[in-house]
XYZ file of N, CA, C and O in Angstrom:
684
model
N 10.210 31.789 -19.360
C 9.469 30.550 -19.512
C 9.499 29.805 -18.175
O 10.535 29.629 -17.570
N 8.314 29.357 -17.710
C 8.196 28.700 -16.411
C 8.543 27.221 -16.480
O 8.589 26.613 -17.550
N 8.779 26.675 -15.335
C 9.074 25.244 -15.229
C 7.753 24.476 -15.124
O 6.837 24.894 -14.430
N 7.662 23.369 -15.820
C 6.432 22.589 -15.767
C 6.386 21.774 -14.483
O 7.402 21.519 -13.843
N 5.202 21.349 -14.101
C 5.018 20.551 -12.894
C 5.773 19.230 -12.994
O 6.351 18.764 -12.015
N 5.781 18.649 -14.177
C 6.482 17.373 -14.377
C 7.983 17.564 -14.167
O 8.634 16.760 -13.496
N 8.538 18.644 -14.735
C 9.966 18.910 -14.548
C 10.278 19.205 -13.079
O 11.313 18.806 -12.562
N 9.374 19.925 -12.401
C 9.566 20.232 -10.986
C 9.602 18.944 -10.164
O 10.432 18.776 -9.289
N 8.691 18.030 -10.480
C 8.591 16.779 -9.722
C 9.763 15.850 -10.020
O 10.459 15.414 -9.118
N 9.965 15.526 -11.297
C 10.976 14.535 -11.659
C 12.381 15.125 -11.716
O 13.354 14.387 -11.762
N 12.496 16.452 -11.724
C 13.811 17.094 -11.782
C 14.593 16.963 -10.483
O 15.807 17.158 -10.461
N 13.923 16.683 -9.398
C 14.582 16.529 -8.096
C 14.149 15.183 -7.496
O 13.114 15.105 -6.843
N 14.931 14.131 -7.732
C 14.528 12.800 -7.256
C 14.269 12.746 -5.749
O 13.336 12.080 -5.306
N 15.069 13.454 -4.964
C 14.861 13.422 -3.507
C 13.493 13.995 -3.151
O 12.805 13.482 -2.282
N 13.106 15.062 -3.809
C 11.785 15.654 -3.585
C 10.689 14.669 -3.994
O 9.693 14.482 -3.291
N 10.877 14.024 -5.139
C 9.876 13.071 -5.638
C 9.718 11.898 -4.668
O 8.588 11.513 -4.335
N 10.843 11.357 -4.190
C 10.758 10.256 -3.230
C 10.084 10.719 -1.939
O 9.288 9.990 -1.347
N 10.393 11.929 -1.496
C 9.767 12.471 -0.291
C 8.266 12.632 -0.455
O 7.493 12.333 0.470
N 7.822 13.079 -1.626
C 6.388 13.244 -1.866
C 5.678 11.893 -1.948
O 4.540 11.756 -1.484
N 6.336 10.910 -2.533
C 5.751 9.558 -2.564
C 5.627 9.025 -1.138
O 4.595 8.457 -0.758
N 6.652 9.225 -0.323
C 6.619 8.792 1.072
C 5.459 9.476 1.800
O 4.697 8.819 2.520
N 5.295 10.771 1.605
C 4.202 11.518 2.234
C 2.840 10.976 1.793
O 1.935 10.796 2.621
N 2.693 10.696 0.506
C 1.427 10.141 -0.002
C 1.123 8.799 0.662
O -0.019 8.530 1.042
N 2.146 7.967 0.834
C 1.949 6.658 1.487
C 1.527 6.836 2.943
O 0.624 6.137 3.420
N 2.153 7.767 3.647
C 1.802 8.017 5.045
C 0.355 8.505 5.138
O -0.401 8.082 6.022
N -0.049 9.371 4.219
C -1.432 9.859 4.216
C -2.425 8.727 3.926
O -3.498 8.668 4.536
N -2.083 7.829 3.007
C -2.961 6.688 2.725
C -3.049 5.751 3.927
O -4.125 5.232 4.238
N -1.932 5.540 4.612
C -1.957 4.722 5.819
C -2.823 5.375 6.896
O -3.589 4.691 7.582
N -2.720 6.685 7.030
C -3.538 7.408 8.007
C -5.025 7.268 7.671
O -5.860 7.083 8.561
N -5.359 7.320 6.387
C -6.751 7.155 5.975
C -7.244 5.744 6.305
O -8.370 5.560 6.779
N -6.396 4.743 6.089
C -6.761 3.369 6.432
C -7.002 3.213 7.932
O -7.949 2.548 8.356
N -6.163 3.844 8.745
C -6.356 3.786 10.190
C -7.613 4.537 10.614
O -8.314 4.127 11.540
N -7.903 5.639 9.925
C -9.152 6.373 10.186
C -10.359 5.475 9.893
O -11.287 5.393 10.698
N -10.334 4.809 8.750
C -11.447 3.919 8.407
C -11.586 2.787 9.427
O -12.697 2.370 9.744
N -10.468 2.317 9.948
C -10.523 1.229 10.913
C -10.989 1.712 12.286
O -11.909 1.135 12.866
N -10.373 2.756 12.802
C -10.610 3.144 14.190
C -11.745 4.142 14.387
O -12.328 4.199 15.467
N -12.069 4.936 13.371
C -13.143 5.915 13.510
C -14.431 5.412 12.857
O -15.492 5.432 13.465
N -14.307 4.932 11.622
C -15.485 4.453 10.891
C -15.879 3.049 11.362
O -17.045 2.688 11.337
N -14.908 2.260 11.798
C -15.204 0.934 12.322
C -15.081 -0.195 11.320
O -15.610 -1.284 11.554
N -14.376 0.010 10.214
C -14.172 -1.064 9.242
C -13.062 -1.984 9.720
O -11.973 -1.526 10.066
N -13.323 -3.269 9.754
C -12.347 -4.265 10.191
C -11.502 -4.700 8.990
O -12.035 -5.190 8.000
N -10.164 -4.525 9.051
C -9.334 -4.932 7.912
C -9.233 -6.452 7.812
O -9.146 -7.144 8.825
N -9.266 -6.942 6.600
C -9.114 -8.375 6.363
C -7.621 -8.695 6.221
O -6.795 -7.787 6.155
N -7.249 -9.961 6.161
C -5.834 -10.307 6.003
C -5.184 -9.677 4.764
O -4.026 -9.250 4.816
N -5.912 -9.602 3.655
C -5.327 -9.008 2.447
C -5.152 -7.492 2.618
O -4.212 -6.912 2.080
N -6.039 -6.851 3.374
C -5.893 -5.421 3.673
C -4.627 -5.184 4.490
O -3.900 -4.215 4.259
N -4.362 -6.075 5.448
C -3.175 -5.958 6.280
C -1.914 -6.106 5.423
O -0.952 -5.357 5.587
N -1.912 -7.040 4.489
C -0.764 -7.219 3.587
C -0.554 -5.949 2.764
O 0.585 -5.498 2.575
N -1.635 -5.341 2.295
C -1.514 -4.095 1.533
C -0.963 -2.969 2.409
O -0.181 -2.145 1.943
N -1.350 -2.954 3.664
C -0.789 -1.951 4.581
C 0.704 -2.156 4.744
O 1.474 -1.198 4.754
N 1.121 -3.410 4.917
C 2.554 -3.684 5.025
C 3.290 -3.219 3.763
O 4.373 -2.646 3.847
N 2.727 -3.484 2.611
C 3.351 -3.048 1.358
C 3.463 -1.526 1.318
O 4.493 -0.978 0.905
N 2.421 -0.839 1.766
C 2.428 0.626 1.784
C 3.467 1.151 2.775
O 4.168 2.131 2.490
N 3.598 0.493 3.926
C 4.628 0.878 4.898
C 6.011 0.705 4.275
O 6.887 1.573 4.422
N 6.221 -0.388 3.547
C 7.522 -0.619 2.907
C 7.807 0.425 1.831
O 8.931 0.925 1.731
N 6.809 0.766 1.026
C 7.009 1.806 0.009
C 7.376 3.117 0.695
O 8.307 3.815 0.272
N 6.661 3.470 1.774
C 6.960 4.707 2.505
C 8.372 4.671 3.077
O 9.131 5.652 2.969
N 8.746 3.550 3.671
C 10.074 3.415 4.265
C 11.175 3.553 3.214
O 12.118 4.336 3.381
N 11.047 2.796 2.116
C 12.096 2.815 1.096
C 12.179 4.149 0.361
O 13.271 4.624 0.056
N 11.036 4.776 0.085
C 11.088 6.083 -0.583
C 11.573 7.163 0.381
O 12.270 8.091 -0.033
N 11.208 7.026 1.663
C 11.716 7.974 2.656
C 13.228 7.900 2.758
O 13.918 8.924 2.806
N 13.757 6.679 2.783
C 15.210 6.507 2.823
C 15.869 6.991 1.531
O 16.925 7.622 1.565
N 15.246 6.697 0.394
C 15.807 7.147 -0.887
C 15.847 8.671 -0.957
O 16.786 9.253 -1.496
N 14.827 9.307 -0.409
C 14.789 10.769 -0.409
C 15.750 11.386 0.591
O 16.152 12.542 0.441
N 16.151 10.638 1.604
C 17.032 11.165 2.645
C 18.498 11.196 2.205
O 19.285 11.970 2.739
N 18.862 10.365 1.241
C 20.268 10.268 0.836
C 20.527 10.982 -0.488
O 19.712 10.938 -1.401
N 21.692 11.594 -0.569
C 22.106 12.251 -1.818
C 22.759 11.262 -2.781
O 22.803 11.499 -3.971
N 23.262 10.157 -2.251
C 23.960 9.159 -3.058
C 22.980 8.542 -4.068
O 21.964 7.957 -3.693
N 23.297 8.669 -5.349
C 22.421 8.182 -6.416
C 22.208 6.670 -6.332
O 21.124 6.171 -6.586
N 23.247 5.932 -5.960
C 23.125 4.474 -5.841
C 22.132 4.075 -4.758
O 21.332 3.156 -4.947
N 22.164 4.774 -3.627
C 21.214 4.485 -2.547
C 19.795 4.888 -2.956
O 18.831 4.210 -2.597
N 19.686 5.973 -3.715
C 18.362 6.384 -4.200
C 17.783 5.323 -5.137
O 16.605 4.974 -5.041
N 18.604 4.814 -6.022
C 18.143 3.791 -6.964
C 17.779 2.501 -6.218
O 16.747 1.885 -6.497
N 18.595 2.112 -5.246
C 18.292 0.913 -4.453
C 16.969 1.081 -3.709
O 16.119 0.181 -3.733
N 16.790 2.229 -3.065
C 15.532 2.499 -2.364
C 14.353 2.513 -3.320
O 13.273 1.986 -3.012
N 14.554 3.112 -4.501
C 13.494 3.151 -5.508
C 13.112 1.762 -6.005
O 11.928 1.456 -6.180
N 14.119 0.918 -6.210
C 13.843 -0.456 -6.665
C 13.106 -1.269 -5.599
O 12.157 -1.995 -5.904
N 13.543 -1.146 -4.346
C 12.861 -1.861 -3.260
C 11.423 -1.352 -3.089
O 10.506 -2.137 -2.848
N 11.240 -0.034 -3.229
C 9.890 0.537 -3.147
C 9.035 0.027 -4.307
O 7.849 -0.281 -4.120
N 9.622 -0.078 -5.494
C 8.890 -0.571 -6.656
C 8.440 -2.015 -6.457
O 7.291 -2.363 -6.741
N 9.328 -2.862 -5.936
C 8.963 -4.259 -5.668
C 7.814 -4.311 -4.653
O 6.859 -5.078 -4.813
N 7.889 -3.477 -3.626
C 6.828 -3.437 -2.612
C 5.510 -2.952 -3.213
O 4.441 -3.498 -2.899
N 5.578 -1.947 -4.073
C 4.361 -1.415 -4.707
C 3.732 -2.450 -5.638
O 2.502 -2.593 -5.679
N 4.551 -3.175 -6.357
C 4.025 -4.226 -7.243
C 3.375 -5.334 -6.403
O 2.307 -5.845 -6.758
N 3.998 -5.685 -5.277
C 3.393 -6.675 -4.381
C 2.061 -6.195 -3.828
O 1.097 -6.960 -3.738
N 1.982 -4.925 -3.475
C 0.717 -4.358 -2.996
C -0.340 -4.345 -4.080
O -1.516 -4.645 -3.827
N 0.066 -4.006 -5.301
C -0.880 -3.999 -6.427
C -1.403 -5.405 -6.700
O -2.598 -5.596 -6.959
N -0.509 -6.390 -6.622
C -0.922 -7.779 -6.840
C -1.953 -8.207 -5.787
O -2.976 -8.816 -6.113
N -1.681 -7.884 -4.527
C -2.602 -8.252 -3.447
C -3.945 -7.543 -3.609
O -5.003 -8.152 -3.422
N -3.899 -6.253 -3.964
C -5.137 -5.502 -4.170
C -5.927 -6.065 -5.356
O -7.161 -6.142 -5.305
N -5.224 -6.474 -6.415
C -5.903 -7.068 -7.565
C -6.544 -8.403 -7.182
O -7.678 -8.695 -7.581
N -5.830 -9.199 -6.386
C -6.389 -10.483 -5.936
C -7.621 -10.261 -5.062
O -8.624 -10.977 -5.198
N -7.573 -9.252 -4.197
C -8.731 -8.969 -3.362
C -9.899 -8.439 -4.198
O -11.053 -8.793 -3.948
N -9.610 -7.612 -5.182
C -10.659 -7.125 -6.077
C -11.323 -8.295 -6.794
O -12.550 -8.329 -6.935
N -10.523 -9.248 -7.225
C -11.053 -10.444 -7.885
C -11.993 -11.198 -6.940
O -13.067 -11.619 -7.339
N -11.558 -11.350 -5.673
C -12.402 -12.020 -4.679
C -13.722 -11.273 -4.463
O -14.760 -11.886 -4.247
N -13.671 -9.954 -4.526
C -14.889 -9.172 -4.328
C -15.815 -9.277 -5.529
O -17.031 -9.272 -5.374
N -15.258 -9.368 -6.715
C -16.083 -9.500 -7.917
C -16.654 -10.906 -8.048
O -17.764 -11.086 -8.540
N -15.868 -11.902 -7.664
C -16.275 -13.301 -7.764
C -16.085 -13.978 -6.416
O -15.166 -14.778 -6.238
N -16.948 -13.680 -5.437
C -16.748 -14.224 -4.090
C -16.892 -15.747 -4.066
O -17.738 -16.311 -4.763
N -16.074 -16.412 -3.238
C -16.184 -17.866 -3.106
C -17.444 -18.223 -2.321
O -17.988 -17.407 -1.588
N -17.877 -19.454 -2.494
C -19.071 -19.894 -1.778
C -18.800 -20.056 -0.290
O -19.668 -19.810 0.534
N -17.590 -20.475 0.069
C -17.213 -20.622 1.469
C -16.054 -19.667 1.730
O -15.031 -19.729 1.052
N -16.226 -18.783 2.701
C -15.199 -17.796 3.022
C -14.377 -18.292 4.199
O -14.927 -18.689 5.216
N -13.052 -18.261 4.047
C -12.178 -18.664 5.149
C -10.994 -17.717 5.236
O -9.859 -18.114 5.110
N -11.274 -16.438 5.444
C -10.228 -15.427 5.492
C -9.640 -15.228 6.878
O -8.563 -14.728 7.019
N -10.344 -15.560 7.921
C -9.805 -15.358 9.257
C -10.896 -15.168 10.291
O -12.065 -15.043 9.969
N -10.484 -15.148 11.563
C -11.405 -14.976 12.684
C -11.552 -13.494 13.014
O -10.735 -12.687 12.623
N -12.578 -13.169 13.835
C -12.689 -11.803 14.302
C -11.725 -11.597 15.471
O -11.268 -12.539 16.109
N -11.408 -10.343 15.774
C -10.407 -9.981 16.762
C -10.735 -10.532 18.145
O -9.894 -11.148 18.802
N -11.953 -10.332 18.604
C -12.329 -10.766 19.950
C -12.332 -12.290 20.069
O -11.952 -12.833 21.098
N -12.734 -12.969 19.024
C -12.710 -14.426 19.033
C -11.304 -14.969 19.168
O -11.065 -15.967 19.853
N -10.335 -14.303 18.514
C -8.946 -14.746 18.610
C -8.414 -14.560 20.026
O -7.750 -15.440 20.578
N -8.695 -13.402 20.633
C -8.166 -13.103 21.963
C -8.785 -14.020 23.015
O -8.099 -14.485 23.923
N -10.071 -14.286 22.901
C -10.755 -15.137 23.877
C -10.398 -16.608 23.719
O -10.347 -17.345 24.691
N -10.120 -17.052 22.497
C -9.907 -18.460 22.228
C -8.456 -18.900 22.390
O -8.197 -20.000 22.864
N -7.514 -18.039 22.011
C -6.108 -18.441 21.957
C -5.271 -17.705 22.995
O -5.594 -16.589 23.375
N -4.153 -18.328 23.435
C -3.231 -17.597 24.305
C -2.612 -16.428 23.522
O -2.565 -16.458 22.285
N -2.165 -15.418 24.264
C -1.646 -14.198 23.629
C -0.525 -14.493 22.636
O -0.425 -13.857 21.585
N 0.293 -15.499 22.945
C 1.413 -15.864 22.063
C 0.920 -16.272 20.672
O 1.561 -15.993 19.675
N -0.228 -16.923 20.602
C -0.797 -17.331 19.306
C -1.714 -16.264 18.738
O -1.884 -16.165 17.525
N -2.357 -15.476 19.609
C -3.330 -14.487 19.146
C -2.655 -13.298 18.458
O -3.192 -12.774 17.480
N -1.475 -12.860 18.951
C -0.818 -11.693 18.364
C -0.542 -11.845 16.867
O -0.877 -10.959 16.081
N 0.073 -12.955 16.430
C 0.272 -13.096 14.980
C -1.043 -13.104 14.204
O -1.125 -12.591 13.098
N -2.086 -13.673 14.794
C -3.387 -13.711 14.119
C -3.969 -12.308 13.984
O -4.613 -11.995 12.984
N -3.750 -11.462 14.993
C -4.270 -10.095 14.955
C -3.668 -9.351 13.772
O -4.344 -8.623 13.063
N -2.369 -9.548 13.547
C -1.716 -8.856 12.442
C -2.123 -9.403 11.078
O -1.850 -8.803 10.059
N -2.789 -10.538 11.069
C -3.312 -11.076 9.822
C -4.662 -10.459 9.482
O -5.163 -10.637 8.388
N -5.282 -9.755 10.410
C -6.585 -9.150 10.158
C -7.695 -10.093 10.573
O -7.466 -11.208 11.005
N -8.928 -9.614 10.434
C -10.009 -10.435 10.912
C -11.258 -10.391 10.072
O -12.226 -11.038 10.390
N -11.290 -9.616 9.036
C -12.497 -9.511 8.234
C -12.513 -10.480 7.076
O -11.575 -11.225 6.838
N -13.614 -10.450 6.355
C -13.814 -11.267 5.165
C -13.216 -10.532 3.970
O -13.613 -9.413 3.670
N -12.278 -11.150 3.279
C -11.579 -10.501 2.156
C -12.488 -10.220 0.962
O -12.185 -9.351 0.150
N -13.583 -10.941 0.846
C -14.464 -10.731 -0.308
C -15.595 -9.746 -0.010
O -16.318 -9.347 -0.911
N -15.723 -9.346 1.236
C -16.796 -8.437 1.646
C -16.467 -6.996 1.243
O -15.344 -6.543 1.402
N -17.471 -6.282 0.722
C -17.309 -4.879 0.353
C -17.966 -4.033 1.438
O -19.184 -4.014 1.577
N -17.134 -3.350 2.233
C -17.636 -2.524 3.331
C -17.757 -1.055 2.950
O -18.491 -0.309 3.584
N -16.991 -0.600 1.965
C -16.898 0.819 1.654
C -16.609 0.966 0.170
O -15.851 0.177 -0.393
N -17.189 1.976 -0.440
C -16.874 2.252 -1.847
C -16.994 3.748 -2.102
O -17.674 4.472 -1.375
N -16.324 4.195 -3.140
C -16.350 5.590 -3.569
C -16.358 5.595 -5.090
O -15.474 4.985 -5.710
N -17.347 6.243 -5.672
C -17.516 6.296 -7.128
C -17.586 4.898 -7.743
O -17.073 4.641 -8.826
N -18.180 3.966 -7.013
C -18.366 2.609 -7.511
C -17.159 1.704 -7.374
O -17.199 0.550 -7.787
N -16.062 2.212 -6.790
C -14.860 1.394 -6.595
C -14.691 1.084 -5.118
O -14.878 1.942 -4.260
N -14.318 -0.155 -4.810
C -14.109 -0.573 -3.432
C -12.735 -0.117 -2.945
O -11.908 0.362 -3.735
N -12.478 -0.306 -1.662
C -11.149 0.008 -1.120
C -10.057 -0.780 -1.828
O -8.977 -0.254 -2.102
N -10.334 -2.041 -2.124
C -9.341 -2.859 -2.835
C -9.079 -2.304 -4.232
O -7.933 -2.275 -4.685
N -10.133 -1.841 -4.910
C -9.960 -1.240 -6.237
C -9.117 0.025 -6.148
O -8.194 0.229 -6.953
N -9.432 0.884 -5.174
C -8.674 2.130 -4.993
C -7.232 1.831 -4.604
O -6.304 2.526 -5.023
N -7.047 0.805 -3.806
C -5.707 0.406 -3.418
C -4.902 -0.032 -4.642
O -3.731 0.331 -4.795
N -5.537 -0.792 -5.523
C -4.865 -1.208 -6.758
C -4.484 0.010 -7.595
O -3.363 0.093 -8.105
N -5.398 0.969 -7.731
C -5.112 2.201 -8.491
C -3.926 2.931 -7.855
O -2.993 3.354 -8.555
N -3.940 3.068 -6.518
C -2.861 3.778 -5.832
C -1.516 3.075 -6.023
O -0.507 3.727 -6.345
N -1.484 1.757 -5.854
C -0.228 1.026 -6.027
C 0.255 1.085 -7.483
O 1.456 1.132 -7.732
N -0.670 1.085 -8.423
C -0.284 1.189 -9.834
C 0.322 2.559 -10.127
O 1.359 2.664 -10.794
N -0.305 3.617 -9.614
C 0.233 4.973 -9.809
C 1.604 5.088 -9.142
O 2.545 5.634 -9.738
N 1.727 4.569 -7.924
C 3.027 4.589 -7.253
C 4.078 3.846 -8.071
O 5.213 4.314 -8.218
N 3.709 2.688 -8.610
C 4.649 1.906 -9.430
C 5.084 2.683 -10.664
O 6.274 2.709 -11.000
N 4.133 3.325 -11.325
C 4.470 4.104 -12.527
C 5.373 5.286 -12.189
O 6.326 5.589 -12.933
N 5.096 5.970 -11.074
C 5.958 7.076 -10.647
C 7.363 6.573 -10.329
O 8.360 7.200 -10.724
N 7.454 5.451 -9.647
C 8.764 4.894 -9.304
C 9.527 4.446 -10.543
O 10.740 4.671 -10.647
N 8.845 3.818 -11.483
C 9.501 3.406 -12.732
C 10.041 4.627 -13.460
O 11.182 4.635 -13.925
N 9.234 5.674 -13.545
C 9.672 6.901 -14.227
C 10.881 7.504 -13.518
O 11.843 7.924 -14.175
N 10.847 7.545 -12.188
C 11.996 8.062 -11.437
C 13.247 7.233 -11.694
O 14.341 7.785 -11.891
N 13.108 5.916 -11.688
C 14.261 5.051 -11.896
C 14.808 5.176 -13.318
O 16.033 5.194 -13.508
N 13.936 5.283 -14.306
C 14.397 5.438 -15.699
C 15.108 6.777 -15.865
O 16.168 6.851 -16.484
N 14.538 7.824 -15.286
C 15.188 9.144 -15.369
C 16.522 9.156 -14.645
O 17.450 9.829 -15.067
N 16.638 8.451 -13.514
C 17.919 8.392 -12.796
C 18.964 7.667 -13.629
O 20.121 8.020 -13.627
N 18.507 6.634 -14.310
C 19.434 5.872 -15.141
C 19.940 6.720 -16.305
O 21.118 6.666 -16.640
N 19.057 7.512 -16.886
C 19.445 8.393 -18.000
C 20.372 9.509 -17.532
O 21.198 9.982 -18.294
N 20.185 9.946 -16.280
C 20.998 11.054 -15.748
C 22.444 10.621 -15.481
O 23.325 11.457 -15.374
N 22.682 9.342 -15.374
C 24.038 8.836 -15.090
C 24.939 9.008 -16.224
O 25.182 9.209 -17.180
């Protein structure tokens, strides 16, 4: 009798955390591709979602690197909090896209910030992004990037919850 895919995945928490970390890195790479190759300018909420994804990757990578169950659970919990924060931000951005405000005040464009402000003030603004949070620049199967981001963070959260519950039962 063969091992099921679910048992293969959840049976080895370090492997599961490593695969979640890899998925996050691939999603970050896709976001950078859309920004630097396709030319989509990330908005401030997109930047926050990227930070959340970096944190999930970092915490799951660390959880997968250690054999200590306590460190794995701590990394899993921190990754879960980050994923929930990313899902919340993606949901808020999706809401803005569905019901855009009459006046948009999400941030300045990159070149305007650099030309207008000294570098000391411009750098923090750059990391906040520069696009309109309610603008839909890209979609796939009728879902925007914010919608897909929400789906991804929700799936990550569910995987992390399952890993944490299984770790607790294994104790």
